[in-house]
JSON list of C-alpha atoms in Angstrom, two decimals:
[
{"chain": "A", "resi": 158, "resn": "MET", "atom": "CA", "xyz": [2.59, -3.53, -18.66]},
{"chain": "A", "resi": 159, "resn": "ARG", "atom": "CA", "xyz": [-0.31, -3.58, -15.77]},
{"chain": "A", "resi": 160, "resn": "LEU", "atom": "CA", "xyz": [1.86, -5.02, -12.60]},
{"chain": "A", "resi": 161, "resn": "ARG", "atom": "CA", "xyz": [5.12, -2.50, -14.31]},
{"chain": "A", "resi": 162, "resn": "THR", "atom": "CA", "xyz": [2.51, 0.22, -13.85]},
{"chain": "A", "resi": 163, "resn": "LEU", "atom": "CA", "xyz": [1.42, -0.33, -10.54]},
{"chain": "A", "resi": 164, "resn": "THR", "atom": "CA", "xyz": [4.60, -1.21, -9.43]},
{"chain": "A", "resi": 165, "resn": "ALA", "atom": "CA", "xyz": [6.12, 2.35, -10.67]},
{"chain": "A", "resi": 166, "resn": "GLY", "atom": "CA", "xyz": [3.29, 4.45, -10.97]},
{"chain": "A", "resi": 167, "resn": "LEU", "atom": "CA", "xyz": [0.77, 3.99, -7.69]},
{"chain": "A", "resi": 168, "resn": "THR", "atom": "CA", "xyz": [2.92, 7.58, -6.17]},
{"chain": "A", "resi": 169, "resn": "LEU", "atom": "CA", "xyz": [0.47, 8.45, -9.44]},
{"chain": "A", "resi": 170, "resn": "LEU", "atom": "CA", "xyz": [-2.71, 8.27, -8.10]},
{"chain": "A", "resi": 171, "resn": "GLY", "atom": "CA", "xyz": [-5.28, 6.21, -9.90]},
{"chain": "A", "resi": 172, "resn": "THR", "atom": "CA", "xyz": [-9.22, 6.44, -10.89]},
{"chain": "A", "resi": 173, "resn": "ALA", "atom": "CA", "xyz": [-11.08, 6.51, -8.12]},
{"chain": "A", "resi": 174, "resn": "LEU", "atom": "CA", "xyz": [-13.60, 4.09, -7.46]},
{"chain": "A", "resi": 175, "resn": "ALA", "atom": "CA", "xyz": [-17.11, 4.33, -7.60]},
{"chain": "A", "resi": 176, "resn": "VAL", "atom": "CA", "xyz": [-18.74, 3.84, -4.17]},
{"chain": "A", "resi": 177, "resn": "SER", "atom": "CA", "xyz": [-21.77, 4.47, -2.90]},
{"chain": "A", "resi": 178, "resn": "PRO", "atom": "CA", "xyz": [-21.39, 6.89, 0.51]},
{"chain": "A", "resi": 179, "resn": "ALA", "atom": "CA", "xyz": [-21.87, 5.40, 3.51]},
{"chain": "A", "resi": 180, "resn": "PRO", "atom": "CA", "xyz": [-21.30, 5.95, 7.44]},
{"chain": "A", "resi": 181, "resn": "ALA", "atom": "CA", "xyz": [-17.74, 5.74, 8.65]},
{"chain": "A", "resi": 182, "resn": "GLN", "atom": "CA", "xyz": [-17.01, 2.77, 11.03]},
{"chain": "A", "resi": 183, "resn": "ALA", "atom": "CA", "xyz": [-15.22, 2.46, 14.49]},
{"chain": "A", "resi": 184, "resn": "ALA", "atom": "CA", "xyz": [-11.41, 3.73, 13.65]},
{"chain": "A", "resi": 185, "resn": "VAL", "atom": "CA", "xyz": [-9.93, 0.48, 13.93]},
{"chain": "A", "resi": 186, "resn": "GLN", "atom": "CA", "xyz": [-9.96, -1.82, 11.08]},
{"chain": "A", "resi": 187, "resn": "GLY", "atom": "CA", "xyz": [-7.78, -5.08, 10.20]},
{"chain": "A", "resi": 188, "resn": "HIS", "atom": "CA", "xyz": [-8.10, -7.12, 7.35]},
{"chain": "A", "resi": 189, "resn": "GLY", "atom": "CA", "xyz": [-6.50, -10.51, 6.18]},
{"chain": "A", "resi": 190, "resn": "ASP", "atom": "CA", "xyz": [-5.48, -11.17, 3.19]},
{"chain": "A", "resi": 191, "resn": "ALA", "atom": "CA", "xyz": [-5.23, -14.35, 1.19]},
{"chain": "A", "resi": 192, "resn": "ARG", "atom": "CA", "xyz": [-2.36, -16.57, 1.17]},
{"chain": "A", "resi": 193, "resn": "HIS", "atom": "CA", "xyz": [-0.10, -17.28, -1.75]},
{"chain": "A", "resi": 194, "resn": "ASP", "atom": "CA", "xyz": [-2.11, -14.79, -4.41]},
{"chain": "A", "resi": 195, "resn": "VAL", "atom": "CA", "xyz": [0.16, -12.74, -5.59]},
{"chain": "A", "resi": 196, "resn": "VAL", "atom": "CA", "xyz": [0.23, -11.74, -9.57]},
{"chain": "A", "resi": 197, "resn": "ARG", "atom": "CA", "xyz": [3.30, -11.65, -11.91]},
{"chain": "A", "resi": 198, "resn": "ASP", "atom": "CA", "xyz": [3.44, -9.47, -14.63]},
{"chain": "A", "resi": 199, "resn": "ASP", "atom": "CA", "xyz": [4.09, -11.92, -17.76]},
{"chain": "A", "resi": 200, "resn": "ALA", "atom": "CA", "xyz": [4.52, -9.77, -20.73]},
{"chain": "A", "resi": 201, "resn": "GLY", "atom": "CA", "xyz": [1.86, -7.16, -19.89]},
{"chain": "A", "resi": 202, "resn": "THR", "atom": "CA", "xyz": [-0.82, -10.24, -18.38]},
{"chain": "A", "resi": 203, "resn": "ASP", "atom": "CA", "xyz": [-1.28, -10.66, -14.90]},
{"chain": "A", "resi": 204, "resn": "ARG", "atom": "CA", "xyz": [-0.27, -14.38, -14.21]},
{"chain": "A", "resi": 205, "resn": "PRO", "atom": "CA", "xyz": [-0.80, -16.33, -10.72]},
{"chain": "A", "resi": 206, "resn": "ALA", "atom": "CA", "xyz": [2.82, -16.15, -8.62]},
{"chain": "A", "resi": 207, "resn": "PRO", "atom": "CA", "xyz": [1.67, -18.58, -5.22]},
{"chain": "A", "resi": 208, "resn": "ASP", "atom": "CA", "xyz": [5.50, -19.35, -4.63]},
{"chain": "A", "resi": 209, "resn": "ASN", "atom": "CA", "xyz": [6.40, -15.64, -4.54]},
{"chain": "A", "resi": 210, "resn": "ARG", "atom": "CA", "xyz": [6.33, -14.41, -0.55]},
{"chain": "A", "resi": 211, "resn": "THR", "atom": "CA", "xyz": [7.90, -11.56, -0.86]},
{"chain": "A", "resi": 212, "resn": "ALA", "atom": "CA", "xyz": [5.13, -9.66, -1.97]},
{"chain": "A", "resi": 213, "resn": "ASP", "atom": "CA", "xyz": [2.66, -11.86, -0.48]},
{"chain": "A", "resi": 214, "resn": "ILE", "atom": "CA", "xyz": [0.33, -10.06, 1.86]},
{"chain": "A", "resi": 215, "resn": "ARG", "atom": "CA", "xyz": [-1.28, -11.68, 5.20]},
{"chain": "A", "resi": 216, "resn": "ARG", "atom": "CA", "xyz": [-2.68, -8.74, 6.84]},
{"chain": "A", "resi": 217, "resn": "LEU", "atom": "CA", "xyz": [-3.07, -5.00, 6.67]},
{"chain": "A", "resi": 218, "resn": "ARG", "atom": "CA", "xyz": [-4.31, -3.28, 9.96]},
{"chain": "A", "resi": 219, "resn": "VAL", "atom": "CA", "xyz": [-5.56, 0.61, 9.51]},
{"chain": "A", "resi": 220, "resn": "ASN", "atom": "CA", "xyz": [-6.28, 2.92, 13.38]},
{"chain": "A", "resi": 221, "resn": "HIS", "atom": "CA", "xyz": [-7.51, 6.35, 12.96]},
{"chain": "A", "resi": 222, "resn": "THR", "atom": "CA", "xyz": [-6.59, 8.10, 15.45]},
{"chain": "A", "resi": 223, "resn": "GLY", "atom": "CA", "xyz": [-7.11, 11.76, 16.89]},
{"chain": "A", "resi": 224, "resn": "THR", "atom": "CA", "xyz": [-3.97, 12.51, 16.10]},
{"chain": "A", "resi": 225, "resn": "ALA", "atom": "CA", "xyz": [-2.46, 9.87, 12.99]},
{"chain": "A", "resi": 226, "resn": "LEU", "atom": "CA", "xyz": [-3.04, 7.41, 10.97]},
{"chain": "A", "resi": 227, "resn": "SER", "atom": "CA", "xyz": [-1.33, 4.42, 11.37]},
{"chain": "A", "resi": 228, "resn": "THR", "atom": "CA", "xyz": [-1.06, 1.49, 9.34]},
{"chain": "A", "resi": 229, "resn": "THR", "atom": "CA", "xyz": [0.61, -1.93, 9.18]},
{"chain": "A", "resi": 230, "resn": "LEU", "atom": "CA", "xyz": [1.22, -4.25, 6.52]},
{"chain": "A", "resi": 231, "resn": "VAL", "atom": "CA", "xyz": [2.78, -7.34, 7.08]},
{"chain": "A", "resi": 232, "resn": "LEU", "atom": "CA", "xyz": [3.72, -9.32, 4.09]},
{"chain": "A", "resi": 233, "resn": "ASP", "atom": "CA", "xyz": [5.00, -13.29, 4.41]},
{"chain": "A", "resi": 234, "resn": "THR", "atom": "CA", "xyz": [8.60, -12.24, 4.51]},
{"chain": "A", "resi": 235, "resn": "ILE", "atom": "CA", "xyz": [10.44, -8.63, 3.54]},
{"chain": "A", "resi": 236, "resn": "ALA", "atom": "CA", "xyz": [13.30, -9.08, 0.28]},
{"chain": "A", "resi": 237, "resn": "LYS", "atom": "CA", "xyz": [16.74, -8.20, 1.06]},
{"chain": "A", "resi": 238, "resn": "ASP", "atom": "CA", "xyz": [16.24, -5.41, -1.88]},
{"chain": "A", "resi": 239, "resn": "HIS", "atom": "CA", "xyz": [13.91, -4.40, -4.89]},
{"chain": "A", "resi": 240, "resn": "TRP", "atom": "CA", "xyz": [10.83, -4.01, -2.68]},
{"chain": "A", "resi": 241, "resn": "GLY", "atom": "CA", "xyz": [8.22, -1.91, -1.93]},
{"chain": "A", "resi": 242, "resn": "VAL", "atom": "CA", "xyz": [4.63, -0.83, 0.11]},
{"chain": "A", "resi": 243, "resn": "ILE", "atom": "CA", "xyz": [2.16, 1.48, -0.59]},
{"chain": "A", "resi": 244, "resn": "TRP", "atom": "CA", "xyz": [-1.24, 2.84, 1.03]},
{"chain": "A", "resi": 245, "resn": "GLN", "atom": "CA", "xyz": [-3.73, 4.38, -0.94]},
{"chain": "A", "resi": 246, "resn": "VAL", "atom": "CA", "xyz": [-5.79, 7.00, 1.65]},
{"chain": "A", "resi": 247, "resn": "LYS", "atom": "CA", "xyz": [-8.77, 8.36, 0.52]},
{"chain": "A", "resi": 248, "resn": "THR", "atom": "CA", "xyz": [-10.08, 11.92, 2.88]},
{"chain": "A", "resi": 249, "resn": "PRO", "atom": "CA", "xyz": [-13.72, 13.40, 2.17]},
{"chain": "A", "resi": 250, "resn": "GLU", "atom": "CA", "xyz": [-11.97, 16.61, 1.19]},
{"chain": "A", "resi": 251, "resn": "GLN", "atom": "CA", "xyz": [-8.29, 16.03, -0.10]},
{"chain": "A", "resi": 252, "resn": "GLY", "atom": "CA", "xyz": [-9.20, 13.06, -2.38]},
{"chain": "A", "resi": 253, "resn": "ARG", "atom": "CA", "xyz": [-6.01, 10.41, -2.35]},
{"chain": "A", "resi": 254, "resn": "TRP", "atom": "CA", "xyz": [-2.51, 10.61, -0.75]},
{"chain": "A", "resi": 255, "resn": "THR", "atom": "CA", "xyz": [-0.32, 7.89, -1.39]},
{"chain": "A", "resi": 256, "resn": "VAL", "atom": "CA", "xyz": [2.23, 6.86, 1.46]},
{"chain": "A", "resi": 257, "resn": "GLN", "atom": "CA", "xyz": [5.14, 4.76, 0.27]},
{"chain": "A", "resi": 258, "resn": "VAL", "atom": "CA", "xyz": [7.84, 2.57, 2.06]},
{"chain": "A", "resi": 259, "resn": "LEU", "atom": "CA", "xyz": [10.79, 1.70, -0.83]},
{"chain": "A", "resi": 260, "resn": "LYS", "atom": "CA", "xyz": [13.60, -0.20, -1.86]},
{"chain": "A", "resi": 261, "resn": "PHE", "atom": "CA", "xyz": [16.03, -0.92, -4.66]},
{"chain": "A", "resi": 262, "resn": "GLY", "atom": "CA", "xyz": [19.18, -1.21, -4.50]},
{"chain": "A", "resi": 263, "resn": "GLN", "atom": "CA", "xyz": [20.86, 1.54, -2.40]},
{"chain": "A", "resi": 264, "resn": "THR", "atom": "CA", "xyz": [17.37, 3.74, -3.10]},
{"chain": "A", "resi": 265, "resn": "LYS", "atom": "CA", "xyz": [15.19, 4.11, 0.37]},
{"chain": "A", "resi": 266, "resn": "ASP", "atom": "CA", "xyz": [12.40, 6.03, 0.13]},
{"chain": "A", "resi": 267, "resn": "PHE", "atom": "CA", "xyz": [9.69, 7.01, 2.45]},
{"chain": "A", "resi": 268, "resn": "THR", "atom": "CA", "xyz": [7.30, 9.45, 1.23]},
{"chain": "A", "resi": 269, "resn": "LEU", "atom": "CA", "xyz": [3.98, 11.09, 1.46]},
{"chain": "A", "resi": 270, "resn": "HIS", "atom": "CA", "xyz": [2.51, 11.93, -1.88]},
{"chain": "A", "resi": 271, "resn": "HIS", "atom": "CA", "xyz": [-0.85, 13.83, -3.01]},
{"chain": "A", "resi": 272, "resn": "ARG", "atom": "CA", "xyz": [-1.71, 14.75, -6.80]},
{"chain": "A", "resi": 273, "resn": "GLY", "atom": "CA", "xyz": [1.61, 13.59, -7.77]},
{"chain": "A", "resi": 274, "resn": "LYS", "atom": "CA", "xyz": [3.37, 15.91, -5.79]},
{"chain": "A", "resi": 275, "resn": "THR", "atom": "CA", "xyz": [5.86, 14.82, -2.69]},
{"chain": "A", "resi": 276, "resn": "VAL", "atom": "CA", "xyz": [4.03, 16.24, 0.75]},
{"chain": "A", "resi": 277, "resn": "ALA", "atom": "CA", "xyz": [6.35, 16.99, 3.69]},
{"chain": "A", "resi": 278, "resn": "CYS", "atom": "CA", "xyz": [5.51, 15.72, 6.94]},
{"chain": "A", "resi": 279, "resn": "ALA", "atom": "CA", "xyz": [8.57, 15.99, 9.14]},
{"chain": "A", "resi": 280, "resn": "ASP", "atom": "CA", "xyz": [6.87, 13.77, 12.31]},
{"chain": "A", "resi": 281, "resn": "MET", "atom": "CA", "xyz": [5.72, 10.92, 9.51]},
{"chain": "A", "resi": 282, "resn": "THR", "atom": "CA", "xyz": [7.41, 7.55, 10.74]},
{"chain": "A", "resi": 283, "resn": "LYS", "atom": "CA", "xyz": [8.19, 4.08, 9.60]},
{"chain": "A", "resi": 284, "resn": "GLN", "atom": "CA", "xyz": [9.01, 0.76, 10.85]},
{"chain": "A", "resi": 285, "resn": "VAL", "atom": "CA", "xyz": [10.43, -2.50, 9.06]},
{"chain": "A", "resi": 286, "resn": "THR", "atom": "CA", "xyz": [10.67, -5.27, 11.20]},
{"chain": "A", "resi": 287, "resn": "ARG", "atom": "CA", "xyz": [11.92, -8.28, 8.91]},
{"chain": "A", "resi": 288, "resn": "SER", "atom": "CA", "xyz": [12.17, -10.56, 11.12]},
{"chain": "A", "resi": 289, "resn": "THR", "atom": "CA", "xyz": [7.79, -10.94, 11.32]},
{"chain": "A", "resi": 290, "resn": "GLY", "atom": "CA", "xyz": [7.72, -9.50, 7.60]},
{"chain": "A", "resi": 291, "resn": "THR", "atom": "CA", "xyz": [5.79, -5.86, 9.07]},
{"chain": "A", "resi": 292, "resn": "VAL", "atom": "CA", "xyz": [6.09, -2.71, 7.68]},
{"chain": "A", "resi": 293, "resn": "HIS", "atom": "CA", "xyz": [4.69, 0.19, 9.79]},
{"chain": "A", "resi": 294, "resn": "VAL", "atom": "CA", "xyz": [4.76, 3.43, 9.26]},
{"chain": "A", "resi": 295, "resn": "VAL", "atom": "CA", "xyz": [2.62, 6.58, 11.23]},
{"chain": "A", "resi": 296, "resn": "VAL", "atom": "CA", "xyz": [1.50, 10.06, 9.35]},
{"chain": "A", "resi": 297, "resn": "PRO", "atom": "CA", "xyz": [0.05, 13.01, 11.88]},
{"chain": "A", "resi": 298, "resn": "ARG", "atom": "CA", "xyz": [-3.51, 14.09, 10.58]},
{"chain": "A", "resi": 299, "resn": "SER", "atom": "CA", "xyz": [-2.05, 17.20, 10.19]},
{"chain": "A", "resi": 300, "resn": "CYS", "atom": "CA", "xyz": [-0.32, 15.76, 7.34]},
{"chain": "A", "resi": 301, "resn": "LEU", "atom": "CA", "xyz": [-3.29, 14.99, 5.24]},
{"chain": "A", "resi": 302, "resn": "ASP", "atom": "CA", "xyz": [-5.26, 17.75, 6.23]},
{"chain": "A", "resi": 303, "resn": "ASP", "atom": "CA", "xyz": [-6.86, 16.73, 9.46]},
{"chain": "A", "resi": 304, "resn": "PRO", "atom": "CA", "xyz": [-9.57, 14.37, 7.57]},
{"chain": "A", "resi": 305, "resn": "ALA", "atom": "CA", "xyz": [-12.84, 13.48, 9.36]},
{"chain": "A", "resi": 306, "resn": "TRP", "atom": "CA", "xyz": [-12.43, 10.12, 8.05]},
{"chain": "A", "resi": 307, "resn": "VAL", "atom": "CA", "xyz": [-9.99, 8.04, 5.77]},
{"chain": "A", "resi": 308, "resn": "ARG", "atom": "CA", "xyz": [-10.47, 5.06, 3.36]},
{"chain": "A", "resi": 309, "resn": "VAL", "atom": "CA", "xyz": [-6.94, 2.97, 2.84]},
{"chain": "A", "resi": 310, "resn": "GLY", "atom": "CA", "xyz": [-5.76, 0.70, 0.94]},
{"chain": "A", "resi": 311, "resn": "GLY", "atom": "CA", "xyz": [-2.80, -1.67, 1.04]},
{"chain": "A", "resi": 312, "resn": "GLY", "atom": "CA", "xyz": [-0.60, -3.12, -1.65]},
{"chain": "A", "resi": 313, "resn": "ALA", "atom": "CA", "xyz": [3.03, -4.72, -1.61]},
{"chain": "A", "resi": 314, "resn": "PHE", "atom": "CA", "xyz": [5.48, -5.57, -4.86]},
{"chain": "A", "resi": 315, "resn": "ALA", "atom": "CA", "xyz": [8.74, -7.17, -5.41]},
{"chain": "A", "resi": 316, "resn": "SER", "atom": "CA", "xyz": [10.66, -7.65, -8.76]},
{"chain": "A", "resi": 317, "resn": "SER", "atom": "CA", "xyz": [14.10, -8.97, -9.88]},
{"chain": "A", "resi": 318, "resn": "SER", "atom": "CA", "xyz": [17.19, -7.15, -9.73]},
{"chain": "A", "resi": 319, "resn": "ASP", "atom": "CA", "xyz": [16.78, -6.18, -13.33]},
{"chain": "A", "resi": 320, "resn": "GLY", "atom": "CA", "xyz": [13.53, -5.65, -13.17]},
{"chain": "A", "resi": 321, "resn": "MET", "atom": "CA", "xyz": [12.23, -8.19, -15.24]},
{"chain": "A", "resi": 322, "resn": "LYS", "atom": "CA", "xyz": [10.44, -10.18, -13.01]},
{"chain": "A", "resi": 323, "resn": "GLN", "atom": "CA", "xyz": [7.97, -8.79, -10.90]},
{"chain": "A", "resi": 324, "resn": "TYR", "atom": "CA", "xyz": [5.40, -9.25, -8.62]},
{"chain": "A", "resi": 325, "resn": "ALA", "atom": "CA", "xyz": [1.95, -7.82, -6.31]},
{"chain": "A", "resi": 326, "resn": "ASP", "atom": "CA", "xyz": [-0.66, -8.39, -4.11]},
{"chain": "A", "resi": 327, "resn": "ASP", "atom": "CA", "xyz": [-3.48, -5.75, -3.22]},
{"chain": "A", "resi": 328, "resn": "ALA", "atom": "CA", "xyz": [-4.61, -6.13, 0.34]},
{"chain": "A", "resi": 329, "resn": "ARG", "atom": "CA", "xyz": [-7.90, -6.14, -0.42]},
{"chain": "A", "resi": 330, "resn": "LEU", "atom": "CA", "xyz": [-7.92, -8.49, -3.14]},
{"chain": "A", "resi": 331, "resn": "ASP", "atom": "CA", "xyz": [-7.43, -12.23, -3.76]},
{"chain": "A", "resi": 332, "resn": "GLY", "atom": "CA", "xyz": [-5.16, -12.82, -7.14]},
{"chain": "A", "resi": 333, "resn": "GLU", "atom": "CA", "xyz": [-6.00, -9.97, -8.58]},
{"chain": "A", "resi": 334, "resn": "VAL", "atom": "CA", "xyz": [-4.28, -6.16, -8.99]},
{"chain": "A", "resi": 335, "resn": "HIS", "atom": "CA", "xyz": [-6.40, -3.08, -10.72]},
{"chain": "A", "resi": 336, "resn": "GLN", "atom": "CA", "xyz": [-4.36, -0.83, -13.11]},
{"chain": "A", "resi": 337, "resn": "ALA", "atom": "CA", "xyz": [-6.44, 2.24, -11.36]},
{"chain": "A", "resi": 338, "resn": "GLY", "atom": "CA", "xyz": [-5.18, 1.59, -8.01]},
{"chain": "A", "resi": 339, "resn": "LEU", "atom": "CA", "xyz": [-5.63, -0.55, -4.33]},
{"chain": "A", "resi": 340, "resn": "VAL", "atom": "CA", "xyz": [-8.83, -1.18, -3.28]},
{"chain": "A", "resi": 341, "resn": "LEU", "atom": "CA", "xyz": [-10.01, 1.17, -0.53]},
{"chain": "A", "resi": 342, "resn": "GLY", "atom": "CA", "xyz": [-10.95, -0.27, 3.17]},
{"chain": "A", "resi": 343, "resn": "PRO", "atom": "CA", "xyz": [-14.63, 1.31, 5.22]},
{"chain": "A", "resi": 344, "resn": "ARG", "atom": "CA", "xyz": [-14.89, 4.56, 6.16]},
{"chain": "A", "resi": 345, "resn": "LEU", "atom": "CA", "xyz": [-12.79, 4.89, 9.35]},
{"chain": "A", "resi": 346, "resn": "ALA", "atom": "CA", "xyz": [-13.86, 8.34, 11.45]},
{"chain": "A", "resi": 347, "resn": "ALA", "atom": "CA", "xyz": [-11.38, 9.57, 13.49]},
{"chain": "A", "resi": 348, "resn": "GLY", "atom": "CA", "xyz": [-11.19, 7.68, 17.30]}
]
């Protein structure tokens, strides 16, 4: 099932999308996402799920400063349980990194992954504001090996408590998700 792979396996870094090199842009980038474009895994086939609000991304904001990468996803609603947000970060030297914030039952996870392994990053912070549907993460650039630029994609997912219904949204796609990973934005140089 494609969504099951996305929700359970985004910490395994997907195949990089082929993109021609481009110069890095300013350090801040915002991206609005279409409303009601969530998809549901229905027996291995992605189906539109426009009524789902718990995985529906409204905005992605990325700020790459001289000291940190700050990323924010704004969702229509944050579920009480069984949800997660994921950012994939591509850097020039080290490839893809994954930052995830998850809540499934008693399990809460806030981690940085690189090449399939958890990376220790003591100064990484997160803030979840349920009233505004906002999940904000700050990752020190030193934890990403001080990249000259980054490209960032954001995704959200939610599931029923039994895991039988799974929903996902990619901030940079309308009404679909890719099994290979999140769609990345433009290069952002450290500002």
